[in-house]
Amino acid sequence: MSNTPVPPHGQSSLHAVQVLGGGSSGSGVHVRSLSAGLVARGLRVTVCGPWSAEQGYGFTQAGAGFTGLDALTDAGSVASLRAATAGAALVHAHGLRPGLLAAVALRGRNVPLIVTWHTRVDVEGARAGLVRLMERRVARTAAIVLGASSDLVDRARARGARDARLALVAVPAPRRAPETGDGRRQKVRAELGVLDRPLLVTAGRLDAAAGFGPLLDAARRWRGLEPRPLLVVAGEGPDRAVLERRIAMEGLPVRLLGRRDDVPQLLSAADVAVLSSRWEARSLLAQEALHAGVPLVATAVGGVPELVGDAAELVPYGDPEALAGAVTGLLADPVRRAGLAAAGRARTAGWPTEDDTVAHVLSVYDELVQTILSERVDGPGR
């Protein structure tokens, strides 16, 4: 484990500022876990982000300070961030927009910036050019870019990052439900009305990037099975009305559950979990499925293959026939399902823990702080 950066005698503990946007739940969970670990190791941590993030993740409950970035303009957010980072030893931004705000706020200051790319921004047309410019600015300004998957590391290097590395990003181990085992499983299945039917579970924001269009195409192919599987979808988003119309018009065995905070419990009752995304770095659904020992069918995109290895059935994105075939094949093969469940649990044992993640980040912080101290003593360029 790396040594925690230690301040000179008589000075206060090292102050690390975490900058968070209003994006994915994965980055929010990561920053909450990271903040708690850093505080426990003696660092002073301030999280800057929207107040909704503080309400959702409770950074102050983890011992961190919090500064809201809810200004109506980017200029207002930059001003708040510049004030919050005064005297900070380093700033660690999570995501593209937070990284850009931090880069602007730190202009003219000799404060190292670390940026973790948890995901990528997929847009088309003129906005794609703007995103490339943002990525280039952030990648070239940051002292170090950490990517949650290998393809994000490659992307940062292509945008001009001086130093891009693979991040260790752990998801806290799922909490046990008050009721476990077959009793809990049967209760959840009864609530969904699938005591005698296969249950398929997926979760995500209801938008194009989640791949629910191809997933409904696949559902059309397995609706003739007997008994007919039910696919439940946990999540909300702008495409809900479109998906509802398709489900009703085509008579698909699919139910949209809306926003849920019990996805691990849903997975514990599932026969198969399905991830149909166009791209993922370290999919939270995939991690929760493997932790729960649920067979997973997933698209072979982004960081998914390196995350799950051979502990899931992987299919090409946008191929409903392959997706439907993988699901029906698993439903017909209990031995293969049991094998994948065991492989999934074994795979999770090799994933980084929260302590591993904190130790890795501390080693990065220590490296940067020592570089700054060396430059102050010896002068830059030596």
Coordinates of C-alpha atoms in Angstrom, one line a residue:
M1 CA 0.0 0.0 0.0
S2 CA 1.3 3.5 -0.8
N3 CA 2.3 5.9 2.0
T4 CA -0.4 8.4 2.8
P5 CA 1.0 11.9 1.8
V6 CA 2.2 13.5 5.0
P7 CA 2.3 17.3 5.4
P8 CA 5.3 19.1 6.7
H9 CA 5.5 19.4 10.5
G10 CA 3.0 21.9 11.9
Q11 CA 0.8 22.1 8.8
S12 CA -2.7 20.8 8.5
S13 CA -3.5 17.5 6.8
L14 CA -3.4 17.2 3.1
H15 CA -6.5 18.7 1.5
A16 CA -7.9 16.8 -1.5
V17 CA -10.9 18.2 -3.4
Q18 CA -13.2 15.8 -5.2
V19 CA -15.2 17.3 -8.0
L20 CA -18.4 15.5 -9.0
G21 CA -21.0 16.1 -11.7
G22 CA -24.7 15.1 -11.7
G23 CA -24.0 12.0 -13.9
S24 CA -23.9 8.3 -13.3
S25 CA -24.6 6.6 -10.1
G26 CA -21.4 4.6 -10.5
S27 CA -19.2 7.7 -10.1
G28 CA -21.3 9.0 -7.1
V29 CA -20.9 5.6 -5.3
H30 CA -17.2 5.7 -6.1
V31 CA -16.6 9.2 -4.8
R32 CA -18.5 8.4 -1.6
S33 CA -16.5 5.3 -1.0
L34 CA -13.2 7.1 -1.9
S35 CA -14.0 10.1 0.4
A36 CA -14.7 7.8 3.4
G37 CA -11.4 5.9 2.8
L38 CA -9.3 9.1 2.4
V39 CA -10.8 10.7 5.5
A40 CA -10.1 7.5 7.5
R41 CA -6.5 7.7 6.4
G42 CA -6.1 11.3 7.7
L43 CA -6.8 13.4 4.7
R44 CA -9.0 16.4 4.6
V45 CA -11.6 15.9 1.8
T46 CA -14.0 18.4 0.3
V47 CA -16.5 17.2 -2.3
C48 CA -17.8 19.8 -4.8
G49 CA -20.9 18.9 -6.8
P50 CA -24.6 19.4 -7.0
W51 CA -26.6 19.3 -3.8
S52 CA -28.6 16.5 -5.1
A53 CA -25.4 14.4 -5.0
E54 CA -24.9 15.2 -1.3
Q55 CA -28.5 14.3 -0.6
G56 CA -28.1 11.0 -2.5
Y57 CA -24.7 9.8 -1.3
G58 CA -24.1 11.6 2.0
F59 CA -20.5 12.7 1.6
T60 CA -20.6 14.7 4.8
Q61 CA -21.7 11.6 6.7
A62 CA -18.5 10.1 5.5
G63 CA -16.5 12.9 7.1
A64 CA -16.0 15.0 4.0
G65 CA -16.8 18.7 3.6
F66 CA -19.2 19.7 0.8
T67 CA -19.6 22.7 -1.5
G68 CA -22.6 22.9 -3.8
L69 CA -22.0 23.7 -7.5
D70 CA -25.6 24.6 -8.4
A71 CA -24.9 27.9 -10.1
L72 CA -27.1 28.6 -13.2
T73 CA -24.0 29.2 -15.3
D74 CA -20.6 27.4 -15.8
A75 CA -18.9 30.7 -14.8
G76 CA -20.8 30.6 -11.5
S77 CA -19.7 27.0 -10.9
V78 CA -16.1 27.8 -11.7
A79 CA -16.1 30.7 -9.2
S80 CA -17.5 28.4 -6.5
L81 CA -15.0 25.8 -7.4
R82 CA -12.1 28.2 -7.4
A83 CA -13.0 29.4 -3.9
A84 CA -13.4 25.8 -2.6
T85 CA -10.0 24.7 -4.0
A86 CA -8.1 27.6 -2.5
G87 CA -5.2 26.1 -0.5
A88 CA -5.9 22.5 -1.8
A89 CA -2.9 20.2 -2.3
L90 CA -4.6 18.6 -5.3
V91 CA -7.9 18.3 -7.1
H92 CA -9.5 15.1 -8.3
A93 CA -12.4 15.5 -10.8
H94 CA -14.7 12.7 -11.8
G95 CA -16.0 12.9 -15.4
L96 CA -15.6 15.2 -18.4
R97 CA -17.5 18.3 -17.4
P98 CA -16.3 18.3 -13.8
G99 CA -12.8 17.9 -15.2
L100 CA -13.3 20.9 -17.5
L101 CA -14.7 23.1 -14.7
A102 CA -11.7 22.1 -12.5
A103 CA -9.2 22.8 -15.3
V104 CA -10.6 26.3 -15.7
A105 CA -10.9 27.0 -11.9
L106 CA -7.2 26.0 -11.4
R107 CA -5.8 28.1 -14.2
G108 CA -2.8 30.0 -12.9
R109 CA -2.4 27.8 -9.8
N110 CA 0.3 25.2 -9.3
V111 CA -2.2 22.6 -8.1
P112 CA -2.1 19.1 -9.7
L113 CA -5.3 17.9 -11.3
I114 CA -6.3 14.3 -11.5
V115 CA -9.3 13.3 -13.7
T116 CA -11.0 10.0 -13.6
W117 CA -13.0 9.1 -16.7
H118 CA -15.8 6.8 -15.5
T119 CA -17.7 6.8 -18.8
R120 CA -17.6 8.4 -22.3
V121 CA -19.9 10.9 -23.9
D122 CA -21.5 9.6 -27.1
V123 CA -23.0 12.3 -29.3
E124 CA -23.3 12.9 -33.0
G125 CA -23.0 15.9 -35.4
A126 CA -21.6 19.2 -34.2
R127 CA -21.8 18.3 -30.6
A128 CA -19.3 15.4 -31.2
G129 CA -16.7 18.0 -32.2
L130 CA -17.4 20.0 -29.1
V131 CA -17.0 16.8 -26.9
R132 CA -13.6 16.1 -28.6
L133 CA -12.4 19.6 -27.8
M134 CA -13.5 19.2 -24.2
E135 CA -11.8 15.8 -23.9
R136 CA -8.6 17.3 -25.4
R137 CA -8.6 20.2 -23.0
V138 CA -9.2 18.0 -20.0
A139 CA -6.7 15.3 -21.1
R140 CA -3.9 17.8 -21.7
T141 CA -4.5 19.8 -18.6
A142 CA -4.6 16.9 -16.2
A143 CA -1.4 15.7 -14.6
I144 CA -2.9 12.2 -14.7
V145 CA -6.0 10.8 -16.3
L146 CA -7.4 7.6 -14.7
G147 CA -9.7 5.5 -17.0
A148 CA -12.2 3.1 -15.6
S149 CA -11.6 0.8 -18.6
S150 CA -8.7 0.2 -21.0
D151 CA -10.5 1.8 -23.9
L152 CA -11.0 5.0 -21.8
V153 CA -7.3 5.0 -21.1
D154 CA -6.6 4.7 -24.9
R155 CA -9.1 7.5 -25.5
A156 CA -7.3 9.8 -23.1
R157 CA -4.0 9.0 -24.7
A158 CA -5.5 9.7 -28.1
R159 CA -6.7 13.1 -26.8
G160 CA -3.2 14.1 -25.7
A161 CA -3.0 13.0 -22.0
R162 CA 0.6 13.2 -20.7
D163 CA -0.1 10.3 -18.3
A164 CA -3.1 8.0 -18.6
R165 CA -3.5 4.9 -16.4
L166 CA -6.1 2.3 -15.6
A167 CA -8.1 3.1 -12.5
L168 CA -9.0 0.8 -9.7
V169 CA -12.7 1.3 -9.3
A170 CA -14.4 -0.8 -6.7
V171 CA -18.1 -1.0 -6.0
P172 CA -19.0 -1.6 -2.3
A173 CA -20.0 -5.2 -1.7
P174 CA -23.8 -5.4 -1.7
R175 CA -25.5 -5.3 1.7
R176 CA -27.4 -8.5 2.6
A177 CA -31.1 -8.2 2.6
P178 CA -32.9 -8.7 5.9
E179 CA -34.3 -11.9 4.4
T180 CA -32.0 -14.0 2.3
G181 CA -32.1 -17.3 0.5
D182 CA -35.1 -19.0 -1.1
G183 CA -37.6 -17.2 1.1
R184 CA -36.5 -13.7 -0.1
R185 CA -36.3 -15.0 -3.7
Q186 CA -39.8 -16.4 -3.7
K187 CA -41.2 -13.3 -2.1
V188 CA -39.8 -11.1 -4.8
R189 CA -41.0 -13.4 -7.5
A190 CA -44.5 -13.5 -6.0
E191 CA -44.6 -9.7 -6.0
L192 CA -43.7 -9.7 -9.7
G193 CA -46.2 -12.5 -10.5
V194 CA -43.6 -14.9 -11.9
L195 CA -43.7 -17.9 -9.5
D196 CA -43.9 -20.3 -12.5
R197 CA -42.1 -18.3 -15.2
P198 CA -38.5 -17.5 -15.9
L199 CA -37.5 -14.0 -14.6
L200 CA -35.1 -11.8 -16.6
V201 CA -33.8 -8.6 -14.9
T202 CA -32.1 -5.6 -16.4
A203 CA -31.6 -2.0 -15.1
G204 CA -30.5 1.3 -16.5
R205 CA -31.5 4.7 -17.8
L206 CA -34.3 4.4 -20.4
D207 CA -32.5 6.0 -23.3
A208 CA -30.8 4.8 -26.6
A209 CA -27.4 4.1 -25.0
A210 CA -28.9 1.4 -22.9
G211 CA -29.8 -0.7 -25.9
F212 CA -33.4 -1.4 -24.9
G213 CA -34.5 -1.2 -28.5
P214 CA -32.5 -4.3 -29.5
L215 CA -33.5 -5.9 -26.2
L216 CA -37.2 -5.5 -27.0
D217 CA -36.5 -7.0 -30.4
A218 CA -35.0 -10.0 -28.6
A219 CA -38.0 -10.2 -26.3
R220 CA -40.2 -10.5 -29.4
R221 CA -38.2 -13.7 -30.3
W222 CA -38.7 -15.4 -26.9
R223 CA -42.3 -14.5 -26.4
G224 CA -43.2 -17.9 -28.0
L225 CA -41.4 -19.9 -25.3
E226 CA -43.5 -21.9 -22.8
P227 CA -43.5 -20.9 -20.1
R228 CA -43.0 -17.4 -21.4
P229 CA -40.2 -15.4 -19.6
L230 CA -40.9 -12.0 -18.1
L231 CA -38.3 -9.3 -18.5
V232 CA -38.5 -6.6 -15.9
V233 CA -36.6 -3.3 -16.4
A234 CA -35.6 -1.1 -13.4
G235 CA -35.0 2.5 -14.3
E236 CA -36.4 5.7 -15.7
G237 CA -35.6 8.0 -18.7
P238 CA -36.7 9.9 -21.7
D239 CA -37.5 6.8 -23.8
R240 CA -40.1 5.4 -21.4
A241 CA -43.2 6.4 -23.5
V242 CA -41.6 4.9 -26.7
L243 CA -40.8 1.7 -25.0
E244 CA -44.2 1.4 -23.4
R245 CA -45.9 1.8 -26.8
R246 CA -43.8 -0.9 -28.3
I247 CA -44.4 -3.3 -25.4
A248 CA -48.2 -2.7 -25.7
M249 CA -48.4 -2.8 -29.5
E250 CA -46.3 -5.9 -29.9
G251 CA -47.6 -7.8 -26.8
L252 CA -44.1 -8.2 -25.4
P253 CA -43.5 -10.0 -22.1
V254 CA -41.8 -6.9 -20.6
R255 CA -42.6 -4.8 -17.6
L256 CA -41.1 -1.4 -16.9
L257 CA -40.8 -1.0 -13.1
G258 CA -39.6 2.6 -13.0
R259 CA -36.9 3.8 -10.6
R260 CA -36.0 1.1 -8.0
D261 CA -33.6 1.1 -5.1
D262 CA -33.7 -2.7 -4.7
V263 CA -32.0 -3.9 -7.9
P264 CA -29.8 -6.3 -5.9
Q265 CA -33.0 -7.9 -4.5
L266 CA -34.5 -8.1 -8.0
L267 CA -31.3 -9.8 -9.2
S268 CA -31.4 -12.3 -6.3
A269 CA -34.7 -13.5 -7.7
A270 CA -33.7 -13.6 -11.3
D271 CA -33.0 -16.6 -13.5
V272 CA -30.9 -14.5 -15.9
A273 CA -29.6 -10.9 -15.8
V274 CA -29.3 -9.0 -19.1
L275 CA -27.1 -6.1 -20.0
S276 CA -27.8 -4.7 -23.5
S277 CA -25.9 -1.4 -23.5
R278 CA -24.2 0.2 -26.5
W279 CA -21.1 0.9 -24.3
E280 CA -20.1 0.5 -20.6
A281 CA -16.9 0.9 -18.7
R282 CA -17.5 -1.0 -15.4
S283 CA -21.2 -1.7 -15.5
L284 CA -22.8 -1.5 -12.1
L285 CA -25.5 -4.0 -13.2
A286 CA -22.9 -6.5 -14.4
Q287 CA -21.0 -6.2 -11.0
E288 CA -24.2 -6.6 -9.0
A289 CA -25.3 -9.7 -11.1
L290 CA -22.0 -11.5 -10.6
H291 CA -21.9 -10.6 -6.9
A292 CA -25.4 -12.1 -6.6
G293 CA -24.4 -15.3 -8.5
V294 CA -26.9 -14.6 -11.3
P295 CA -26.0 -15.8 -14.9
L296 CA -25.4 -12.7 -17.0
V297 CA -25.9 -12.1 -20.8
A298 CA -24.1 -8.9 -21.8
T299 CA -23.0 -7.0 -24.8
A300 CA -19.3 -7.3 -25.5
V301 CA -18.6 -3.5 -25.5
G302 CA -16.2 -1.1 -23.7
G303 CA -14.8 -2.5 -20.5
V304 CA -17.4 -5.3 -20.1
P305 CA -15.2 -8.2 -21.5
E306 CA -12.3 -7.3 -19.2
L307 CA -14.7 -6.9 -16.3
V308 CA -16.5 -10.2 -16.5
G309 CA -14.0 -12.4 -18.4
D310 CA -15.5 -15.9 -19.0
A311 CA -18.1 -15.4 -16.2
A312 CA -20.9 -14.2 -18.6
E313 CA -22.3 -14.9 -22.0
L314 CA -21.1 -12.1 -24.3
V315 CA -22.9 -11.1 -27.5
P316 CA -22.4 -8.3 -30.1
Y317 CA -24.2 -5.0 -29.5
G318 CA -27.3 -4.5 -31.6
D319 CA -27.8 -8.2 -32.5
P320 CA -31.2 -9.2 -31.2
E321 CA -30.9 -12.7 -32.6
A322 CA -27.7 -13.3 -30.7
L323 CA -29.1 -11.8 -27.6
A324 CA -32.3 -13.8 -27.7
G325 CA -30.3 -17.0 -28.5
A326 CA -28.0 -16.5 -25.5
V327 CA -30.9 -15.9 -23.1
T328 CA -33.0 -18.9 -24.4
G329 CA -30.0 -21.1 -24.4
L330 CA -29.3 -20.3 -20.7
L331 CA -32.9 -20.8 -19.7
A332 CA -32.8 -24.3 -21.3
D333 CA -29.5 -25.2 -19.6
P334 CA -29.6 -25.2 -15.8
V335 CA -26.1 -26.7 -15.7
R336 CA -24.7 -23.8 -17.7
R337 CA -26.5 -21.3 -15.5
A338 CA -25.1 -22.9 -12.4
G339 CA -21.6 -22.8 -14.0
L340 CA -21.9 -19.1 -14.8
A341 CA -23.2 -18.4 -11.3
A342 CA -20.1 -20.0 -9.7
A343 CA -17.8 -18.4 -12.2
G344 CA -19.3 -15.0 -11.5
R345 CA -18.8 -15.3 -7.7
A346 CA -15.2 -16.4 -8.4
R347 CA -14.6 -13.5 -10.7
T348 CA -15.8 -11.0 -8.1
A349 CA -13.1 -12.3 -5.6
G350 CA -10.4 -10.9 -7.9
W351 CA -12.0 -7.5 -8.4
P352 CA -10.4 -4.5 -6.5
T353 CA -11.8 -3.9 -3.1
E354 CA -12.6 -0.4 -1.7
D355 CA -9.3 -0.6 0.3
D356 CA -7.4 -1.4 -3.0
T357 CA -9.1 1.6 -4.6
V358 CA -8.1 4.0 -1.8
A359 CA -4.6 2.7 -1.7
H360 CA -4.2 3.2 -5.5
V361 CA -5.5 6.7 -5.3
L362 CA -3.3 7.5 -2.4
S363 CA -0.3 6.3 -4.3
V364 CA -1.2 8.7 -7.2
Y365 CA -1.7 11.6 -4.8
D366 CA 1.6 10.8 -3.1
E367 CA 3.4 10.8 -6.4
L368 CA 2.0 14.2 -7.5
V369 CA 2.6 15.8 -4.1
Q370 CA 6.2 14.6 -4.0
T371 CA 6.7 16.0 -7.5
I372 CA 5.4 19.4 -6.5
L373 CA 7.6 19.4 -3.4
S374 CA 10.6 18.4 -5.4
E375 CA 10.0 21.2 -7.9
R376 CA 9.7 23.8 -5.1
V377 CA 13.0 22.7 -3.7
D378 CA 15.0 22.0 -6.9
G379 CA 13.1 24.2 -9.4
P380 CA 11.1 22.9 -12.4
G381 CA 12.7 20.7 -15.1
R382 CA 15.3 19.0 -12.9

